[in-house]
XYZ file of C-alpha atoms in Angstrom:
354
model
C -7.299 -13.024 -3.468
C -3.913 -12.339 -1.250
C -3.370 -16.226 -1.811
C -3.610 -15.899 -5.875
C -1.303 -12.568 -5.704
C 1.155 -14.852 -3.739
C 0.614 -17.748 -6.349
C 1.191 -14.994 -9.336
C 4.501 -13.520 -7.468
C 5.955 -16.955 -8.128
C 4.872 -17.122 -11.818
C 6.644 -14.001 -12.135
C 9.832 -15.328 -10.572
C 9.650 -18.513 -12.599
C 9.247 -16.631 -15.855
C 12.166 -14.608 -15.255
C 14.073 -17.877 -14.202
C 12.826 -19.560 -17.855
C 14.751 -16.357 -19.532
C 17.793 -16.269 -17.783
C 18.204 -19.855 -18.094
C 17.419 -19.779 -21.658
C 19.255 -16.592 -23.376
C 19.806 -18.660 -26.707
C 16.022 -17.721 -27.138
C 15.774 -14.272 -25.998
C 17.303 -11.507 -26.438
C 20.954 -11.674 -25.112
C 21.219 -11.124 -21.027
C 24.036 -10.409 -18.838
C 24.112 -9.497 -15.201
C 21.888 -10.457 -12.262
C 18.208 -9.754 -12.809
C 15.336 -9.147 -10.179
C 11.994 -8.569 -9.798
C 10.910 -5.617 -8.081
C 6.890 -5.663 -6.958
C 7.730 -1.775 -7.032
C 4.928 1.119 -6.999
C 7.425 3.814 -8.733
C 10.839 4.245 -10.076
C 11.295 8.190 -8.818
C 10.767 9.125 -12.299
C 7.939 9.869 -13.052
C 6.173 5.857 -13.573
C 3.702 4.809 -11.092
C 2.335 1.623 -10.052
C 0.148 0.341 -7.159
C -2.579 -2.546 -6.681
C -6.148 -2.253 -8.070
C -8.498 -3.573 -6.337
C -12.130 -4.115 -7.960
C -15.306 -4.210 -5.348
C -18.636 -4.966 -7.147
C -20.819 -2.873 -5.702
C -24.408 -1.470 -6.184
C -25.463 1.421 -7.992
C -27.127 2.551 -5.242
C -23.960 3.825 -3.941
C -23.172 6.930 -5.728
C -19.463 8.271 -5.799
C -20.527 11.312 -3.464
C -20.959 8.341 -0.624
C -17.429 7.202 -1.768
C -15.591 10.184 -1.573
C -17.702 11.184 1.660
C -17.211 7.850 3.904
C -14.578 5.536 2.346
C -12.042 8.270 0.798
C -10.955 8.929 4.714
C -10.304 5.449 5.046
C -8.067 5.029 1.802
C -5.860 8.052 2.774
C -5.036 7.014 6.417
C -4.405 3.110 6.041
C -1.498 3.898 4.431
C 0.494 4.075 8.057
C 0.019 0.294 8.109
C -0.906 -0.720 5.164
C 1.776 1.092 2.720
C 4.667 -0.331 0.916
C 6.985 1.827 2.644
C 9.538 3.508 0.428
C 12.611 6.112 0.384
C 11.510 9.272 -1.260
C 14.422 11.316 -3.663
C 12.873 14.706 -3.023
C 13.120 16.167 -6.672
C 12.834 12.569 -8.031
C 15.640 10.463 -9.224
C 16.573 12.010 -12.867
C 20.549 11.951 -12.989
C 22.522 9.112 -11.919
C 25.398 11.466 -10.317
C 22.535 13.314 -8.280
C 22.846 13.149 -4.295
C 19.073 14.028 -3.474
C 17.897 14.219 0.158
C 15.440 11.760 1.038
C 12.672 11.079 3.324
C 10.491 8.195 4.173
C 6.859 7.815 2.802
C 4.695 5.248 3.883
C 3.003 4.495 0.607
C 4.528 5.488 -2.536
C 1.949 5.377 -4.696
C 0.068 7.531 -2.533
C 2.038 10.254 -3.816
C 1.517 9.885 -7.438
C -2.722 10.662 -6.715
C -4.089 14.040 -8.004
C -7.211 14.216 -7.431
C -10.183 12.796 -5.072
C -11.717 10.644 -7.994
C -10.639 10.090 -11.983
C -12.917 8.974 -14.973
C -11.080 5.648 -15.851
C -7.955 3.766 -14.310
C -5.427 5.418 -16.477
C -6.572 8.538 -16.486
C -5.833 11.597 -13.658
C -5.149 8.995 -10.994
C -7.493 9.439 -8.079
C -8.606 7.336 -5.348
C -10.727 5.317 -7.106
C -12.846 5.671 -10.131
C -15.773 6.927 -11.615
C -18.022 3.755 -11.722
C -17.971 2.821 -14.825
C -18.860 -0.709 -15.460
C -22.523 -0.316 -15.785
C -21.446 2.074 -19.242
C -19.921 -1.541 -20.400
C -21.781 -4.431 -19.217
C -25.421 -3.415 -19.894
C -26.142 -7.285 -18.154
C -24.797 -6.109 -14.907
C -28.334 -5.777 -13.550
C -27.827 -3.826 -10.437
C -24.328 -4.193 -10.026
C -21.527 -1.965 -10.739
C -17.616 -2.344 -10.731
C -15.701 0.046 -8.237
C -11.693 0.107 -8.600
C -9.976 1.322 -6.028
C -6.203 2.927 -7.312
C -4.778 4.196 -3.963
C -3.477 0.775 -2.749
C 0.543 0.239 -2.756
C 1.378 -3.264 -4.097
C 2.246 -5.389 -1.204
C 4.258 -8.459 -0.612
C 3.014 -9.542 2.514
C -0.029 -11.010 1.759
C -1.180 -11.019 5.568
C -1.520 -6.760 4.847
C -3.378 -7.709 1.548
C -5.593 -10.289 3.226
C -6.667 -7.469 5.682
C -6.409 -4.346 3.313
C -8.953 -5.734 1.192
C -10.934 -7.430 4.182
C -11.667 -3.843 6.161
C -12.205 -2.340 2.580
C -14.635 -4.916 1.537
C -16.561 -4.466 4.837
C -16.721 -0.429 4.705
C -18.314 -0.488 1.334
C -20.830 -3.577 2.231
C -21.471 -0.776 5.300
C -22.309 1.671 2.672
C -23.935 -0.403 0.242
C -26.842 -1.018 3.407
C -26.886 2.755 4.159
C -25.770 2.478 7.567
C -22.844 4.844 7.943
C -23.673 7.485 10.616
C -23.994 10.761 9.596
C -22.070 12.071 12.032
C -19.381 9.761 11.420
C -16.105 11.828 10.391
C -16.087 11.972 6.487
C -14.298 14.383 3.606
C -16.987 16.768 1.475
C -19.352 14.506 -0.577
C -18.115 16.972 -3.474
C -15.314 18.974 -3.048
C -14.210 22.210 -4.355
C -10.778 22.397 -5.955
C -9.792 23.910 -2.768
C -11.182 21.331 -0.594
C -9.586 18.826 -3.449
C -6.333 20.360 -2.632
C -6.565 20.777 1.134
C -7.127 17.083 1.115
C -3.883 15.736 -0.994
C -1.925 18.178 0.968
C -3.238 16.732 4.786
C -2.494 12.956 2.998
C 0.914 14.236 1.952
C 1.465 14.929 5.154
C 0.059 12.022 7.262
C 1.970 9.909 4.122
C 5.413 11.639 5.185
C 4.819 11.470 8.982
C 6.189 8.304 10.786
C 5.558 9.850 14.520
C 1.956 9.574 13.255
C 0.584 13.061 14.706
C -0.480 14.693 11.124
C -3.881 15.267 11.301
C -6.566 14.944 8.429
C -8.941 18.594 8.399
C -11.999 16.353 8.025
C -15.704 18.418 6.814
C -17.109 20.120 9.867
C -13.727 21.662 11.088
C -12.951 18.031 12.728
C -9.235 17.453 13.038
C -8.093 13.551 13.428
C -4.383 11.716 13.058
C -4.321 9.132 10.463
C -4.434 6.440 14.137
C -7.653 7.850 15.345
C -9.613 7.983 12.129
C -8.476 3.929 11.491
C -9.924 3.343 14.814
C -13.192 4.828 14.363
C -13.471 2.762 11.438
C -12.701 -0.233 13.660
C -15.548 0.978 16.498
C -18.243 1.651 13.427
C -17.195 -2.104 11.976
C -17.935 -3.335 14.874
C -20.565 -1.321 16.281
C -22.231 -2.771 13.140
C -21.785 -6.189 13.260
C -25.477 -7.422 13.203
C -26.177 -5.212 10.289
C -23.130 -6.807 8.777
C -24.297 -10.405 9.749
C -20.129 -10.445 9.988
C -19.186 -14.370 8.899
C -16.065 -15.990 10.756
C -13.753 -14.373 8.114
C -14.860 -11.090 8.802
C -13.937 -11.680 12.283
C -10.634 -12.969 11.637
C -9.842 -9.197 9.148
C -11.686 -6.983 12.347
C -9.852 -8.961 14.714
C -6.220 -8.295 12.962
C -7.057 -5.046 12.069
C -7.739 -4.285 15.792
C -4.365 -5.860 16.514
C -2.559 -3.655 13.825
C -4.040 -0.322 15.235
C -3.179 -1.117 19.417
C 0.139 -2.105 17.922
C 0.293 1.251 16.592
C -0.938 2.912 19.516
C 2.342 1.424 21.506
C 4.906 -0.226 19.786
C 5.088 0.598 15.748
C 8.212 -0.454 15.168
C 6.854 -4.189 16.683
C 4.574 -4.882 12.955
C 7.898 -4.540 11.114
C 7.425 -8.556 11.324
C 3.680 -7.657 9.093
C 3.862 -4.486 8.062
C 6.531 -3.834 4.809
C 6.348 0.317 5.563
C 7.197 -0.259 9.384
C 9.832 -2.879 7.926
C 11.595 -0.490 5.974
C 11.240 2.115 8.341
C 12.679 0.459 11.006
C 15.895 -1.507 8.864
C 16.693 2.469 7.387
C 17.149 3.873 10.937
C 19.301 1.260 12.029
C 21.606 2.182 8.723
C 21.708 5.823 9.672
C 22.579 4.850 13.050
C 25.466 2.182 11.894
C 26.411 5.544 9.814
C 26.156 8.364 11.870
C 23.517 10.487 9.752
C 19.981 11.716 10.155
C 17.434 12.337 7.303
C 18.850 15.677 6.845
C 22.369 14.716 6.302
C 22.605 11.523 4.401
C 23.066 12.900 1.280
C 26.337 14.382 2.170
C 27.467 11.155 4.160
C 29.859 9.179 1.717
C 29.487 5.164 1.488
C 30.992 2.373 -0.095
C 28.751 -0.387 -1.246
C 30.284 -3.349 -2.982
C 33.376 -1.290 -4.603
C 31.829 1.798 -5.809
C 31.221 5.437 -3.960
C 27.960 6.650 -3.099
C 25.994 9.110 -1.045
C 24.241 7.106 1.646
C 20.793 8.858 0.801
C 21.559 7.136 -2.886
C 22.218 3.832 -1.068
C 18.978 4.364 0.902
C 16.918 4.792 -2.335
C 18.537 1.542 -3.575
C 17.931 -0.185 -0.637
C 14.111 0.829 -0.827
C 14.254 -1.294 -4.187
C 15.655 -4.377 -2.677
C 12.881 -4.234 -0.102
C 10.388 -4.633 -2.573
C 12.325 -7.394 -4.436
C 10.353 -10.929 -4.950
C 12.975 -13.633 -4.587
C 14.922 -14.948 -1.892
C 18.470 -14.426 -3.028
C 18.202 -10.248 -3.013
C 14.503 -9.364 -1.709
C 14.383 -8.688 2.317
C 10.526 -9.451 2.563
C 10.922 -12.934 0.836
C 14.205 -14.013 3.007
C 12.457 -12.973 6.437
C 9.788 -14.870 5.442
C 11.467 -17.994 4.509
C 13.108 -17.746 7.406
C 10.161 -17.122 9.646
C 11.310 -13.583 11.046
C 8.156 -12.248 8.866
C 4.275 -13.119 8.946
C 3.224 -15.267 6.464
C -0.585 -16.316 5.730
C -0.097 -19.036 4.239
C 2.421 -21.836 3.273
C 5.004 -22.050 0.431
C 2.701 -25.461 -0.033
C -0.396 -23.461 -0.213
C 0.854 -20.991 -2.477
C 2.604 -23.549 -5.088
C -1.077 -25.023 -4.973
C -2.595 -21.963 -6.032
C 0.143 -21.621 -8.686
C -0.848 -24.796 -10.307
C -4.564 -24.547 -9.962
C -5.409 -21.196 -10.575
């Protein structure tokens, strides 16, 4: 899956090479153009990753929300986009807003714990529905989970979607311990609230002490609920009859979360949100300005006058930019100053045998 994402990336690119190159046929361009693999514009659109589990209908969406919920509202502090926050949102180009970092942008755009279809309420993930559909399914079911930032580095993706894939087979053998920290199976609209307002918090929180209020008055950072997960993964690994793949995700995971522990600032090489994290503090330092003052801090940025919180915004775009000429990810990459899974050969493969 992270290899195909890689593979469509460059389709992408190559399309929007095809137009530029080829105006007489299109509308008529001007300019530079880029792709952003964005999860927002600040106004009000929102975009992330889907990612669709099958799953049995054993599992009810109480067990969801109970035992993998947690999980999808702390991975964000390695496994989010990264992105600079306008606080108000972006809706007047002559606006200075203050900003603040957010580890996963999309994160923000969630209302609610769980929503009826994929376009509808944004939650989590969503009411299995895919029985309703496929009356053939037999005992299967299709589970999308929403919450997921879209990612560039397909090394994140690989293990996003790896740890996910192993919580839920977890569930779907009924071997999550009861005591294991979890949110309300079904929560009130208080508890609903209470629960967007801890993520919000943990989302917005790069020192990484916000704590989750978890059922049973347990309080946890984002940190050590991701490593419980890790002890319960593998604290379960004959019930998971792990393969050697599963090994490879558990054993990257583990080295994302003692990385974490220590060092953060060392996975900007993996990590996009510790990436952009880390190149955003340098630029207030090269400035002079904190979080709280960048918006009155004056710039200049390739002949015009900005705010630097404005220039911060736009350099949160250009860090989720796919090609090599304007996108940061890409050029570290290529360069081998980012983590990579897999080749430029491997993904051109992919490309042309999908």
């Amino acid at each position: 899956l992270a290899l195909y994402k890689r593979a469509l990336d460059e389709v992408v690119l190559d399309r929007l090479r095809y137009i530029t190159e080829h105006d007489k046929n299109f509308s008529p361009v001007t300019g530079r153009f880029h792709v952003l693999k964005d999860s927002t514009s600040w106004n009000g659109y929102w975009h992330g990753s889907q990612g669709n589990f099958r799953m049995p209908r054993v599992v009810s969406v109480p067990m969801l929300v109970r035992n993998l919920l947690p999980y999808l509202a702390t991975k964000i502090i390695w496994a989010g986009q990264g992105g600079i926050e306008p606080v108000g949102g972006l809706l007047d180009e002559d606006q200075n807003p203050e900003v603040r970092f957010v580890f996963s942008p999309r994160l923000l755009s969630l209302v609610q714990p769980v929503s009826n279809a994929a376009n509808q309420g944004r939650g989590f993930v969503t009411n299995k529905s895919f029985a309703e559909s496929h009356n053939d399914a037999g005992p299967w079911e299709r589970l999308q989970v929403l919450s997921s930032d879209s990612l560039s580095s397909d090394l994140i993706t690989y293990l996003d979607f790896g740890v996910t894939a192993l919580i839920l087979r977890l569930l779907a053998k009924h071997s999550f311990p009861v005591e294991f920290p979890h949110f309300p199976e079904e929560p009130s609209l208080e508890e609903q609230y209470k629960i967007l307002k801890d993520c919000s918090a943990i989302n917005h929180d790069p020192s990484l002490a916000a704590k989750l209020d978890l059922a049973g008055g347990e309080f946890l950072t984002a940190l050590e609920l991701q490593k419980k997960y890790l002890k319960l993964l593998r604290e379960s690994a004959e019930v998971l009859t792990l393969t050697p793949q599963d090994e490879r995700v558990l054993k990257g995971f583990e080295y994302i979360l003692k990385k974490l522990e220590s060092s953060p600032l060392v996975l900007s090489d993996r990590c996009e949100c510790w990436l952009l994290y880390k190149l955003v503090l340098a630029k207030l330092a090269r400035h002079g300005a904190s979080w709280e003052n960048c918006h009155e801090r004056v710039v200049q940025h390739k002949g015009k006058t900005l705010t630097l919180s404005r220039y911060l915004v736009m350099f949160g775009y250009q860090a989720t930019a796919l090609d090599q000429e304007w996108g940061i990810w890409p050029r570290l990459v290529s360069t081998g100053r980012a983590k990579a899974l897999f080749t430029k050969d491997m993904v051109m493969r992919a490309k042309s045998h999908p």
